[in-house]
Amino acid sequence: MEGQPRVVPGVVTRGPAIEIVVDGNPAKAHEGESVAAALLAAGRRTLRTTDRRGEPRGLYCGIGVCFDCVMTVDGRPGVRTCQTPVRDGMRVETQAGTGAWRVET
Ligand code: FES
């Protein structure tokens, strides 16, 4: 169900809306939530792909232990998105394998 919203209306109060950039595309998020939570709420399940087989991985433990949620954030690879709060204008990219450092210009 990639791309389907995962929000239960009326149950959780979200912070003010902000915008992040995910793989070059603008995406809505809310202050106070993690990158992984924002992407999950937007219906995105795949956050990285494995090094050898390119298999999809996504949010698993949600507490910073498994590293399945790592993405490249603002050019820095290997960021655990379940432990990283969103910030307006943040640039997030799907990470392939161990990723690569990217210098923002
Ligand atoms: S989901 Fe396990 S470290 Fe983020």
JSON list of C-alpha atoms and ligand atoms in Angstrom, two decimals:
[
{"chain": "A", "resi": 1, "resn": "MET", "atom": "CA", "xyz": [0.00, 0.00, 0.00]},
{"chain": "A", "resi": 2, "resn": "GLU", "atom": "CA", "xyz": [2.88, 2.33, -0.85]},
{"chain": "A", "resi": 3, "resn": "GLY", "atom": "CA", "xyz": [1.62, 5.89, -1.23]},
{"chain": "A", "resi": 4, "resn": "GLN", "atom": "CA", "xyz": [-1.49, 5.53, 0.96]},
{"chain": "A", "resi": 5, "resn": "PRO", "atom": "CA", "xyz": [-1.80, 7.91, 3.96]},
{"chain": "A", "resi": 6, "resn": "ARG", "atom": "CA", "xyz": [-1.45, 6.26, 7.39]},
{"chain": "A", "resi": 7, "resn": "VAL", "atom": "CA", "xyz": [-3.09, 8.87, 9.60]},
{"chain": "A", "resi": 8, "resn": "VAL", "atom": "CA", "xyz": [-5.83, 8.11, 12.11]},
{"chain": "A", "resi": 9, "resn": "PRO", "atom": "CA", "xyz": [-7.86, 11.35, 12.28]},
{"chain": "A", "resi": 10, "resn": "GLY", "atom": "CA", "xyz": [-8.56, 12.77, 15.74]},
{"chain": "A", "resi": 11, "resn": "VAL", "atom": "CA", "xyz": [-6.24, 10.41, 17.61]},
{"chain": "A", "resi": 12, "resn": "VAL", "atom": "CA", "xyz": [-2.93, 12.27, 17.44]},
{"chain": "A", "resi": 13, "resn": "THR", "atom": "CA", "xyz": [-2.46, 16.02, 17.36]},
{"chain": "A", "resi": 14, "resn": "ARG", "atom": "CA", "xyz": [0.33, 16.90, 14.94]},
{"chain": "A", "resi": 15, "resn": "GLY", "atom": "CA", "xyz": [2.58, 19.96, 15.13]},
{"chain": "A", "resi": 16, "resn": "PRO", "atom": "CA", "xyz": [2.59, 22.78, 12.58]},
{"chain": "A", "resi": 17, "resn": "ALA", "atom": "CA", "xyz": [2.97, 21.69, 8.97]},
{"chain": "A", "resi": 18, "resn": "ILE", "atom": "CA", "xyz": [6.39, 22.02, 7.36]},
{"chain": "A", "resi": 19, "resn": "GLU", "atom": "CA", "xyz": [7.89, 20.86, 4.08]},
{"chain": "A", "resi": 20, "resn": "ILE", "atom": "CA", "xyz": [10.80, 18.50, 3.53]},
{"chain": "A", "resi": 21, "resn": "VAL", "atom": "CA", "xyz": [12.31, 17.29, 0.27]},
{"chain": "A", "resi": 22, "resn": "VAL", "atom": "CA", "xyz": [12.30, 13.53, -0.30]},
{"chain": "A", "resi": 23, "resn": "ASP", "atom": "CA", "xyz": [14.26, 12.22, -3.27]},
{"chain": "A", "resi": 24, "resn": "GLY", "atom": "CA", "xyz": [13.94, 15.64, -4.88]},
{"chain": "A", "resi": 25, "resn": "ASN", "atom": "CA", "xyz": [10.19, 15.94, -4.34]},
{"chain": "A", "resi": 26, "resn": "PRO", "atom": "CA", "xyz": [8.48, 18.17, -1.79]},
{"chain": "A", "resi": 27, "resn": "ALA", "atom": "CA", "xyz": [6.67, 16.32, 1.00]},
{"chain": "A", "resi": 28, "resn": "LYS", "atom": "CA", "xyz": [4.57, 17.51, 3.91]},
{"chain": "A", "resi": 29, "resn": "ALA", "atom": "CA", "xyz": [5.63, 16.77, 7.47]},
{"chain": "A", "resi": 30, "resn": "HIS", "atom": "CA", "xyz": [4.84, 18.14, 10.91]},
{"chain": "A", "resi": 31, "resn": "GLU", "atom": "CA", "xyz": [7.12, 19.59, 13.55]},
{"chain": "A", "resi": 32, "resn": "GLY", "atom": "CA", "xyz": [7.80, 17.18, 16.40]},
{"chain": "A", "resi": 33, "resn": "GLU", "atom": "CA", "xyz": [7.72, 13.98, 14.39]},
{"chain": "A", "resi": 34, "resn": "SER", "atom": "CA", "xyz": [10.64, 11.90, 13.21]},
{"chain": "A", "resi": 35, "resn": "VAL", "atom": "CA", "xyz": [11.58, 11.66, 9.55]},
{"chain": "A", "resi": 36, "resn": "ALA", "atom": "CA", "xyz": [10.52, 7.99, 9.55]},
{"chain": "A", "resi": 37, "resn": "ALA", "atom": "CA", "xyz": [7.15, 8.83, 11.12]},
{"chain": "A", "resi": 38, "resn": "ALA", "atom": "CA", "xyz": [6.53, 11.59, 8.57]},
{"chain": "A", "resi": 39, "resn": "LEU", "atom": "CA", "xyz": [7.35, 9.27, 5.69]},
{"chain": "A", "resi": 40, "resn": "LEU", "atom": "CA", "xyz": [5.23, 6.44, 7.13]},
{"chain": "A", "resi": 41, "resn": "ALA", "atom": "CA", "xyz": [2.31, 8.85, 7.58]},
{"chain": "A", "resi": 42, "resn": "ALA", "atom": "CA", "xyz": [2.74, 9.81, 3.92]},
{"chain": "A", "resi": 43, "resn": "GLY", "atom": "CA", "xyz": [2.46, 6.13, 2.96]},
{"chain": "A", "resi": 44, "resn": "ARG", "atom": "CA", "xyz": [6.12, 5.49, 2.28]},
{"chain": "A", "resi": 45, "resn": "ARG", "atom": "CA", "xyz": [7.45, 2.14, 3.50]},
{"chain": "A", "resi": 46, "resn": "THR", "atom": "CA", "xyz": [10.86, 1.82, 1.82]},
{"chain": "A", "resi": 47, "resn": "LEU", "atom": "CA", "xyz": [13.59, 4.01, 3.32]},
{"chain": "A", "resi": 48, "resn": "ARG", "atom": "CA", "xyz": [16.72, 2.26, 2.04]},
{"chain": "A", "resi": 49, "resn": "THR", "atom": "CA", "xyz": [17.82, -0.70, -0.06]},
{"chain": "A", "resi": 50, "resn": "THR", "atom": "CA", "xyz": [20.31, -3.39, 0.94]},
{"chain": "A", "resi": 51, "resn": "ASP", "atom": "CA", "xyz": [23.87, -3.34, -0.36]},
{"chain": "A", "resi": 52, "resn": "ARG", "atom": "CA", "xyz": [24.04, -6.77, -2.02]},
{"chain": "A", "resi": 53, "resn": "ARG", "atom": "CA", "xyz": [20.56, -7.46, -3.33]},
{"chain": "A", "resi": 54, "resn": "GLY", "atom": "CA", "xyz": [18.96, -4.03, -3.39]},
{"chain": "A", "resi": 55, "resn": "GLU", "atom": "CA", "xyz": [16.08, -5.31, -1.25]},
{"chain": "A", "resi": 56, "resn": "PRO", "atom": "CA", "xyz": [13.81, -2.71, 0.35]},
{"chain": "A", "resi": 57, "resn": "ARG", "atom": "CA", "xyz": [14.03, -1.93, 4.07]},
{"chain": "A", "resi": 58, "resn": "GLY", "atom": "CA", "xyz": [12.03, 0.43, 6.22]},
{"chain": "A", "resi": 59, "resn": "LEU", "atom": "CA", "xyz": [10.96, 1.25, 9.74]},
{"chain": "A", "resi": 60, "resn": "TYR", "atom": "CA", "xyz": [11.41, -1.83, 11.92]},
{"chain": "A", "resi": 61, "resn": "CYS", "atom": "CA", "xyz": [12.30, -1.25, 15.58]},
{"chain": "A", "resi": 62, "resn": "GLY", "atom": "CA", "xyz": [11.50, 2.46, 15.68]},
{"chain": "A", "resi": 63, "resn": "ILE", "atom": "CA", "xyz": [13.84, 2.96, 18.67]},
{"chain": "A", "resi": 64, "resn": "GLY", "atom": "CA", "xyz": [17.27, 3.39, 17.07]},
{"chain": "A", "resi": 65, "resn": "VAL", "atom": "CA", "xyz": [18.54, -0.19, 17.39]},
{"chain": "A", "resi": 66, "resn": "CYS", "atom": "CA", "xyz": [18.19, -1.98, 14.04]},
{"chain": "A", "resi": 67, "resn": "PHE", "atom": "CA", "xyz": [19.45, 0.67, 11.55]},
{"chain": "A", "resi": 68, "resn": "ASP", "atom": "CA", "xyz": [16.89, -0.47, 8.96]},
{"chain": "A", "resi": 69, "resn": "CYS", "atom": "CA", "xyz": [15.58, 3.09, 8.67]},
{"chain": "A", "resi": 70, "resn": "VAL", "atom": "CA", "xyz": [18.85, 4.76, 7.64]},
{"chain": "A", "resi": 71, "resn": "MET", "atom": "CA", "xyz": [18.65, 7.34, 4.89]},
{"chain": "A", "resi": 72, "resn": "THR", "atom": "CA", "xyz": [20.83, 10.12, 3.56]},
{"chain": "A", "resi": 73, "resn": "VAL", "atom": "CA", "xyz": [19.79, 13.34, 5.31]},
{"chain": "A", "resi": 74, "resn": "ASP", "atom": "CA", "xyz": [21.17, 16.69, 4.15]},
{"chain": "A", "resi": 75, "resn": "GLY", "atom": "CA", "xyz": [23.98, 14.83, 2.35]},
{"chain": "A", "resi": 76, "resn": "ARG", "atom": "CA", "xyz": [24.94, 12.67, 5.34]},
{"chain": "A", "resi": 77, "resn": "PRO", "atom": "CA", "xyz": [24.42, 8.91, 4.85]},
{"chain": "A", "resi": 78, "resn": "GLY", "atom": "CA", "xyz": [23.48, 6.43, 7.57]},
{"chain": "A", "resi": 79, "resn": "VAL", "atom": "CA", "xyz": [21.14, 8.69, 9.52]},
{"chain": "A", "resi": 80, "resn": "ARG", "atom": "CA", "xyz": [18.62, 6.75, 11.62]},
{"chain": "A", "resi": 81, "resn": "THR", "atom": "CA", "xyz": [15.42, 8.46, 10.55]},
{"chain": "A", "resi": 82, "resn": "CYS", "atom": "CA", "xyz": [13.40, 7.02, 13.45]},
{"chain": "A", "resi": 83, "resn": "GLN", "atom": "CA", "xyz": [15.62, 9.09, 15.78]},
{"chain": "A", "resi": 84, "resn": "THR", "atom": "CA", "xyz": [15.86, 12.23, 13.64]},
{"chain": "A", "resi": 85, "resn": "PRO", "atom": "CA", "xyz": [13.26, 15.00, 13.97]},
{"chain": "A", "resi": 86, "resn": "VAL", "atom": "CA", "xyz": [12.09, 16.67, 10.78]},
{"chain": "A", "resi": 87, "resn": "ARG", "atom": "CA", "xyz": [13.15, 20.22, 10.05]},
{"chain": "A", "resi": 88, "resn": "ASP", "atom": "CA", "xyz": [11.69, 22.58, 7.47]},
{"chain": "A", "resi": 89, "resn": "GLY", "atom": "CA", "xyz": [13.65, 22.30, 4.22]},
{"chain": "A", "resi": 90, "resn": "MET", "atom": "CA", "xyz": [15.44, 19.07, 5.24]},
{"chain": "A", "resi": 91, "resn": "ARG", "atom": "CA", "xyz": [16.63, 17.03, 2.26]},
{"chain": "A", "resi": 92, "resn": "VAL", "atom": "CA", "xyz": [16.07, 13.28, 2.62]},
{"chain": "A", "resi": 93, "resn": "GLU", "atom": "CA", "xyz": [17.15, 10.63, 0.13]},
{"chain": "A", "resi": 94, "resn": "THR", "atom": "CA", "xyz": [16.57, 6.91, -0.14]},
{"chain": "A", "resi": 95, "resn": "GLN", "atom": "CA", "xyz": [19.88, 5.26, 0.69]},
{"chain": "A", "resi": 96, "resn": "ALA", "atom": "CA", "xyz": [21.32, 2.47, -1.44]},
{"chain": "A", "resi": 97, "resn": "GLY", "atom": "CA", "xyz": [23.59, 0.20, 0.61]},
{"chain": "A", "resi": 98, "resn": "THR", "atom": "CA", "xyz": [25.85, 2.20, 2.88]},
{"chain": "A", "resi": 99, "resn": "GLY", "atom": "CA", "xyz": [25.19, 5.37, 0.93]},
{"chain": "A", "resi": 100, "resn": "ALA", "atom": "CA", "xyz": [27.62, 8.11, 0.02]},
{"chain": "A", "resi": 101, "resn": "TRP", "atom": "CA", "xyz": [28.42, 11.53, 1.42]},
{"chain": "A", "resi": 102, "resn": "ARG", "atom": "CA", "xyz": [26.99, 14.27, -0.72]},
{"chain": "A", "resi": 103, "resn": "VAL", "atom": "CA", "xyz": [28.14, 17.86, -0.51]},
{"chain": "A", "resi": 104, "resn": "GLU", "atom": "CA", "xyz": [25.23, 20.31, -0.68]},
{"chain": "A", "resi": 105, "resn": "THR", "atom": "CA", "xyz": [25.86, 23.25, -3.00]},
{"chain": "B", "resi": 1, "resn": "FES", "atom": "S1", "xyz": [13.81, 1.62, 12.76]},
{"chain": "B", "resi": 1, "resn": "FES", "atom": "FE1", "xyz": [15.37, 0.57, 13.83]},
{"chain": "B", "resi": 1, "resn": "FES", "atom": "S2", "xyz": [16.94, 2.07, 14.02]},
{"chain": "B", "resi": 1, "resn": "FES", "atom": "FE2", "xyz": [15.31, 3.15, 13.10]}
]
